[in-house]
Short mmCIF file of C-alpha atoms in Angstrom, two decimals:
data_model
loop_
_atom_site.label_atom_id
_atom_site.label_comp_id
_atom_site.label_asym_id
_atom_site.label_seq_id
_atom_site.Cartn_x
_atom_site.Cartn_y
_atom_site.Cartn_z
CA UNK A 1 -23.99 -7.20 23.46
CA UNK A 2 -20.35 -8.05 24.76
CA UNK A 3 -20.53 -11.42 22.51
CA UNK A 4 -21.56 -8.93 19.24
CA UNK A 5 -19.01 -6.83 19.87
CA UNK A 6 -16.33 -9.40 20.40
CA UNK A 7 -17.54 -10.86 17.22
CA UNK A 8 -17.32 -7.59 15.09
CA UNK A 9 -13.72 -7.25 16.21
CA UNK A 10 -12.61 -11.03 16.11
CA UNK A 11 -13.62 -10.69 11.97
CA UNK A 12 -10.80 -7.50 12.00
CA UNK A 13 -8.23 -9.53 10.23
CA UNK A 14 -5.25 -8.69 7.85
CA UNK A 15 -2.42 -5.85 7.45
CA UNK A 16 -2.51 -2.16 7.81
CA UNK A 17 -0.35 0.76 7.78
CA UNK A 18 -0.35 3.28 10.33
CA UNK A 19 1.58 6.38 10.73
CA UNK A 20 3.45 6.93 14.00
CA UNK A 21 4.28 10.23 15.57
CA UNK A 22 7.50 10.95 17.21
CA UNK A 23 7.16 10.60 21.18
CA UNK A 24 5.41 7.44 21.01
CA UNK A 25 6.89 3.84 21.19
CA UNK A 26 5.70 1.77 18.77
CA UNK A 27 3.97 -0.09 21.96
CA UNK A 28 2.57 2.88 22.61
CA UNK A 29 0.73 2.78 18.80
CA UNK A 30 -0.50 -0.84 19.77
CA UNK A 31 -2.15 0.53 23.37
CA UNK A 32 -3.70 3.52 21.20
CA UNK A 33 -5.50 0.89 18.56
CA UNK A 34 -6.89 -1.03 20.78
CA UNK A 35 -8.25 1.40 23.13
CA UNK A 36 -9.65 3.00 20.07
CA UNK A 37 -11.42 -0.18 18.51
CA UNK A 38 -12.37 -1.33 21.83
CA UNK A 39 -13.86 2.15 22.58
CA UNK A 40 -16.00 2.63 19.65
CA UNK A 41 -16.99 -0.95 20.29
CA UNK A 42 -18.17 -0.03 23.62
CA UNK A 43 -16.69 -2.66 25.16
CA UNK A 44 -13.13 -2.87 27.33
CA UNK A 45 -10.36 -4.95 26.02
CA UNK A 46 -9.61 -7.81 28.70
CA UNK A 47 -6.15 -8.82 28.37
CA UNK A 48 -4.64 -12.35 29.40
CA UNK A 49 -4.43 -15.69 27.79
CA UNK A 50 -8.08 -16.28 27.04
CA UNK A 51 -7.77 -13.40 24.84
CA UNK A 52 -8.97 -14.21 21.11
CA UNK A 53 -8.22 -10.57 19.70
CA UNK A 54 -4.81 -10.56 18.37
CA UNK A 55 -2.77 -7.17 16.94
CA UNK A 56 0.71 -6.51 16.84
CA UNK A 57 3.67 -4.65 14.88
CA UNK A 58 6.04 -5.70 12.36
CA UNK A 59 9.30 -3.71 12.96
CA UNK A 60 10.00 -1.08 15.85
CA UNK A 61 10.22 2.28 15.13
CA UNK A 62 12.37 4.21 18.01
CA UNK A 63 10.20 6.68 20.50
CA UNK A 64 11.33 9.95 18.71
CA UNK A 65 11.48 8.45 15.36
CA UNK A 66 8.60 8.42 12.85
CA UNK A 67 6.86 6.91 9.92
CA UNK A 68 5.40 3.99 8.55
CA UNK A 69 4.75 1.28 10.93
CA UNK A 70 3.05 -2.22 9.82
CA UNK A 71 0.14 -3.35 12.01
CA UNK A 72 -1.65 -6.71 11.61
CA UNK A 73 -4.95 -7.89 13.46
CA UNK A 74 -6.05 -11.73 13.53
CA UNK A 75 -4.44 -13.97 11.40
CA UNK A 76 -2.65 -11.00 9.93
CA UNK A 77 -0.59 -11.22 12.96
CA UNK A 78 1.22 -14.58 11.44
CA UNK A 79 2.31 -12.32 8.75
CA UNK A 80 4.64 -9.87 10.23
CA UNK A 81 7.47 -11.81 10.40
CA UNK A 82 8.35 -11.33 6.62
CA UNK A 83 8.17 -6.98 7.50
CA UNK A 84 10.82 -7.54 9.80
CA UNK A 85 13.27 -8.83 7.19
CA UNK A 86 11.75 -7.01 4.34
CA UNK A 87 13.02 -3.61 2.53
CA UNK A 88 12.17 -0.47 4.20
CA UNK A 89 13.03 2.71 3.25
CA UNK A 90 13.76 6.02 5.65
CA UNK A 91 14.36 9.81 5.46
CA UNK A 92 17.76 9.87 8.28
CA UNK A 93 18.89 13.31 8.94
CA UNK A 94 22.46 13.43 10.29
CA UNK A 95 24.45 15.89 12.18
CA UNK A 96 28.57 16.08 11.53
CA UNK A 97 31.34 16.27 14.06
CA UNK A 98 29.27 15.13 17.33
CA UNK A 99 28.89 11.67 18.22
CA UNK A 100 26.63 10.65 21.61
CA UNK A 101 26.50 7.16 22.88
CA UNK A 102 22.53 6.44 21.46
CA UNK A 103 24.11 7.67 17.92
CA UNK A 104 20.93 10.24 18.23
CA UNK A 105 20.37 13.36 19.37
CA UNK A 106 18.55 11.77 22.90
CA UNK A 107 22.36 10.57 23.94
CA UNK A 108 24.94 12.25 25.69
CA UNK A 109 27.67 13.72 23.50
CA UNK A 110 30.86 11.48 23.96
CA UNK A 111 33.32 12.81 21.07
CA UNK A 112 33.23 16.06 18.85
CA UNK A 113 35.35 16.08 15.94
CA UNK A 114 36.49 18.55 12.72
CA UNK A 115 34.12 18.14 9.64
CA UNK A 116 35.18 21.14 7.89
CA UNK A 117 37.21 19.06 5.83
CA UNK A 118 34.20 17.02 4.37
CA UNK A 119 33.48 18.29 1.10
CA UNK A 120 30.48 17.36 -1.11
CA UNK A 121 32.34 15.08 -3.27
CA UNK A 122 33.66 13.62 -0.29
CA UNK A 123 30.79 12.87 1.38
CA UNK A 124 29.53 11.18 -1.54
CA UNK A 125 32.24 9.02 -2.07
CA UNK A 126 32.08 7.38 1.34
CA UNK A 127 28.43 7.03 1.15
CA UNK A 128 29.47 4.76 -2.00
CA UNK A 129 31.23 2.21 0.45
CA UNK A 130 28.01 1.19 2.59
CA UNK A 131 26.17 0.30 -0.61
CA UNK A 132 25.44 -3.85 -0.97
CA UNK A 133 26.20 -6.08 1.54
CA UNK A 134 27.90 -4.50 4.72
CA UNK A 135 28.53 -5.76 8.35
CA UNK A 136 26.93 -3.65 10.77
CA UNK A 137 27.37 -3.10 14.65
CA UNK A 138 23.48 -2.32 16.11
CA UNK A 139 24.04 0.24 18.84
CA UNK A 140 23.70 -0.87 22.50
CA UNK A 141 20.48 1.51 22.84
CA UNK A 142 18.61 -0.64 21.06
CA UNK A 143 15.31 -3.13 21.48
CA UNK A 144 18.14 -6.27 20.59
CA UNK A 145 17.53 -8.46 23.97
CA UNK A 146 20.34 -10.16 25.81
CA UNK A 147 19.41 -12.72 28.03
CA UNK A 148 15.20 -11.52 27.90
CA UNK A 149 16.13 -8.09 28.43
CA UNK A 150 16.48 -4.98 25.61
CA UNK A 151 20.17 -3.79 26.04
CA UNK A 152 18.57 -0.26 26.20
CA UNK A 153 17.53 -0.89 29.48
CA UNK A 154 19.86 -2.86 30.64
CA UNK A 155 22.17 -0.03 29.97
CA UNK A 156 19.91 2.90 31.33
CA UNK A 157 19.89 0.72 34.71
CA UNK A 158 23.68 1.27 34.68
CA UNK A 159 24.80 -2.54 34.42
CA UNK A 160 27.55 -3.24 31.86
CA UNK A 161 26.56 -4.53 28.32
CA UNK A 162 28.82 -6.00 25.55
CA UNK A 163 27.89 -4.94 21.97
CA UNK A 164 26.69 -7.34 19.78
CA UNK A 165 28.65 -8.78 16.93
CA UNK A 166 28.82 -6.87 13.69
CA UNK A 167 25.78 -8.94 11.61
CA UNK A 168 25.76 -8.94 7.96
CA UNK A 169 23.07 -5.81 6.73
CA UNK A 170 22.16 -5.00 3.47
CA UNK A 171 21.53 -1.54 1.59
CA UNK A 172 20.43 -1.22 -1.54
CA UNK A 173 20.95 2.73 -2.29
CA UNK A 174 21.74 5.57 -0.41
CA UNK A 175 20.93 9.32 -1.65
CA UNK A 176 22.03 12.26 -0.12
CA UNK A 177 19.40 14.80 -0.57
CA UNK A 178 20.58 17.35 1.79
CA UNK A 179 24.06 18.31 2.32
CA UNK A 180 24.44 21.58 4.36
CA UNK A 181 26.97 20.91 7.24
CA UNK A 182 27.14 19.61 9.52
CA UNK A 183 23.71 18.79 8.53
CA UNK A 184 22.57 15.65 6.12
CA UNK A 185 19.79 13.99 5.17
CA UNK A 186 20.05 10.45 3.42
CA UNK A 187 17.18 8.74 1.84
CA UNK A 188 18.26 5.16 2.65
CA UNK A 189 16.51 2.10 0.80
CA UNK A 190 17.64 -0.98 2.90
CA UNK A 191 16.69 -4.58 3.72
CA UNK A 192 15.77 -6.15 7.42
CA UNK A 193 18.00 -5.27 10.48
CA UNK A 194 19.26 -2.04 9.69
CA UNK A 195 20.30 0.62 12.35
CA UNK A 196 20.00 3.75 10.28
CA UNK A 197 21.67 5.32 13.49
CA UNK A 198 24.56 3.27 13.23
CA UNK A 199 25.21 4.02 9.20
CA UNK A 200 25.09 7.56 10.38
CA UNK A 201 27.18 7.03 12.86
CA UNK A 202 30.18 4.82 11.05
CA UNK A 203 29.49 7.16 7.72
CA UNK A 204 30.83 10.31 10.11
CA UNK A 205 34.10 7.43 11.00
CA UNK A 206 34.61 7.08 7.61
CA UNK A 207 35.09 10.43 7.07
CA UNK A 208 37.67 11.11 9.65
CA UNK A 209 35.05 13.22 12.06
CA UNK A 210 32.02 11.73 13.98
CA UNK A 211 28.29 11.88 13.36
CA UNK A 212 24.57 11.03 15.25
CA UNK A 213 21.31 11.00 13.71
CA UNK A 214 19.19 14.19 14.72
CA UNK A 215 15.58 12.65 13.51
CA UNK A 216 14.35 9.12 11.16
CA UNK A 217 11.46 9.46 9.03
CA UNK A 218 10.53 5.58 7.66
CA UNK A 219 8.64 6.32 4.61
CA UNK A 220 8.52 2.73 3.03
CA UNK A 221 8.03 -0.82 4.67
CA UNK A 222 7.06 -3.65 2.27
CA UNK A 223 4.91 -2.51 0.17
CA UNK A 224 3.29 0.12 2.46
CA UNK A 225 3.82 3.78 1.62
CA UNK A 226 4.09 6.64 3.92
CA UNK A 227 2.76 8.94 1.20
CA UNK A 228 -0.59 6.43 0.09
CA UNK A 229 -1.19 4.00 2.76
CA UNK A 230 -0.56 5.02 5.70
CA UNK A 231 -3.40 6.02 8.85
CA UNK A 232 -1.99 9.51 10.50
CA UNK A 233 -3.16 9.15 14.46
CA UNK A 234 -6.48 11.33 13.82
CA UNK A 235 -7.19 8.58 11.60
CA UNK A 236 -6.79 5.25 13.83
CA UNK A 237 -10.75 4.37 13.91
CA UNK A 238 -12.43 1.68 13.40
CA UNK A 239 -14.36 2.91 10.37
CA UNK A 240 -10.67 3.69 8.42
CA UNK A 241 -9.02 0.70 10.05
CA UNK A 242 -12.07 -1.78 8.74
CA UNK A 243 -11.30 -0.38 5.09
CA UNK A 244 -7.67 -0.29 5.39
CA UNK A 245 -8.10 -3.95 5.53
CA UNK A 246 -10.35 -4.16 3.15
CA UNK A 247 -7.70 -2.43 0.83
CA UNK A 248 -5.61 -4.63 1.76
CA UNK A 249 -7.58 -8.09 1.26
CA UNK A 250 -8.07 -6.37 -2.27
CA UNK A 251 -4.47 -6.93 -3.10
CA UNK A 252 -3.49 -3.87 -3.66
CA UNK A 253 -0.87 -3.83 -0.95
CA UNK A 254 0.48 -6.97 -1.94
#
């Protein structure tokens, strides 16, 4: 029985699109698949080296953000890689004249500014200068490793950690589709490595006040959409998974 099973699941190969909750890491998403397939399999997924079953993410979505997150199983694995570089797209709701040290509303407030002063026009205008080709700090609460460690926890255990260099990002259009301060919300269409948190963040500098990110929606990565393709949690079984992939082998994803 154990050898059918592994069998069934060792064919599960390909990419899906799955759509995570907020509270969650997106390791948290991987755990939940498993235990799912492996559960309607009746059988328990054995972990270590000798494992054949492969599944993994392409591109981490933060714990309280939420959206579209690529999964591949098998050989699909070897193509996640090209998600993590690829255009994405997000819903980033912003908050004017506090900043915190995560740039979202999880970190502790560190400066609080004016942003009466910011007009509509205004607001639109600087959004204009982080269109194209911009150089981008990623904030130090973030899954970037230094020395085989995430700085995030690096800095949550108290010990000191340098910022990385600002790295060369690219946006291709931002839209402001709420303006209602000091509340935002930007739909952001943007290429691999992009800290929504930290264009929210220097956007609120470049207005003369401060800003964090209250909540991320990803709604768009590769060609997977939030609003078409993408299995909510009450969905993650291995029924809908099986013809996910099938959608996918299709081409229609592609």
């Amino acid at each position: 029985m154990a050898g059918v099973i592994e069998s069934q699941l060792l064919k599960l190969n390909g990419l899906f699109a799955v759509s995570k909750p907020v509270g969650i890491t997106s390791a948290d998403v991987i755990r939940k698949l498993k235990s799912n397939l492996f559960k309607e399999s009746g059988e328990i997924f054995k972990s270590g080296p000798k494992s054949k079953f492969k599944i993994g993410h392409g591109g981490t979505l933060d714990k309280q953000a939420s959206g579209v997150l690529v999964i591949g199983l098998g050989s699909g694995t070897k193509q996640l890689g090209k998600y993590l570089k690829g255009n994405k797209r997000y819903l980033g709701c912003g908050c004017l004249g506090t900043a915190t040290d995560t740039y979202d509303s999880d970190g502790k407030v560190t400066q609080v500014k004016p942003f009466e002063h910011i007009t509509n026009d205004k607001f639109e205008d600087v959004l204009k200068l982080f269109v194209g080709n911009i150089m981008q700090v990623p904030p130090i609460y973030s899954a970037l490793k230094v020395d085989g460690q995430r700085m995030s926890t690096l800095v949550m255990k108290g010990l000191p950690v340098t910022p990385k260099p600002a790295r060369p990002v690219h946006i291709h259009s931002i839209e402001c589709v709420e303006f209602n301060p000091p509340h935002f919300t930007l739909d952001v269409h943007c290429g691999g490595g992009v800290y929504v948190r930290s264009l929210i963040h220097d956007i609120g500098k470049a207005l003369n006040s401060c800003a964090h990110m209250s909540s991320l929606l990803r709604t768009q990565q590769g060609p997977f959409m939030l609003s078409n393709n993408a299995l909510p949690q009450n969905e993650w079984t291995l029924q809908n998974i099986k013809h996910a992939l099938e959608h996918w082998h299709s081409g229609i994803d592609r």
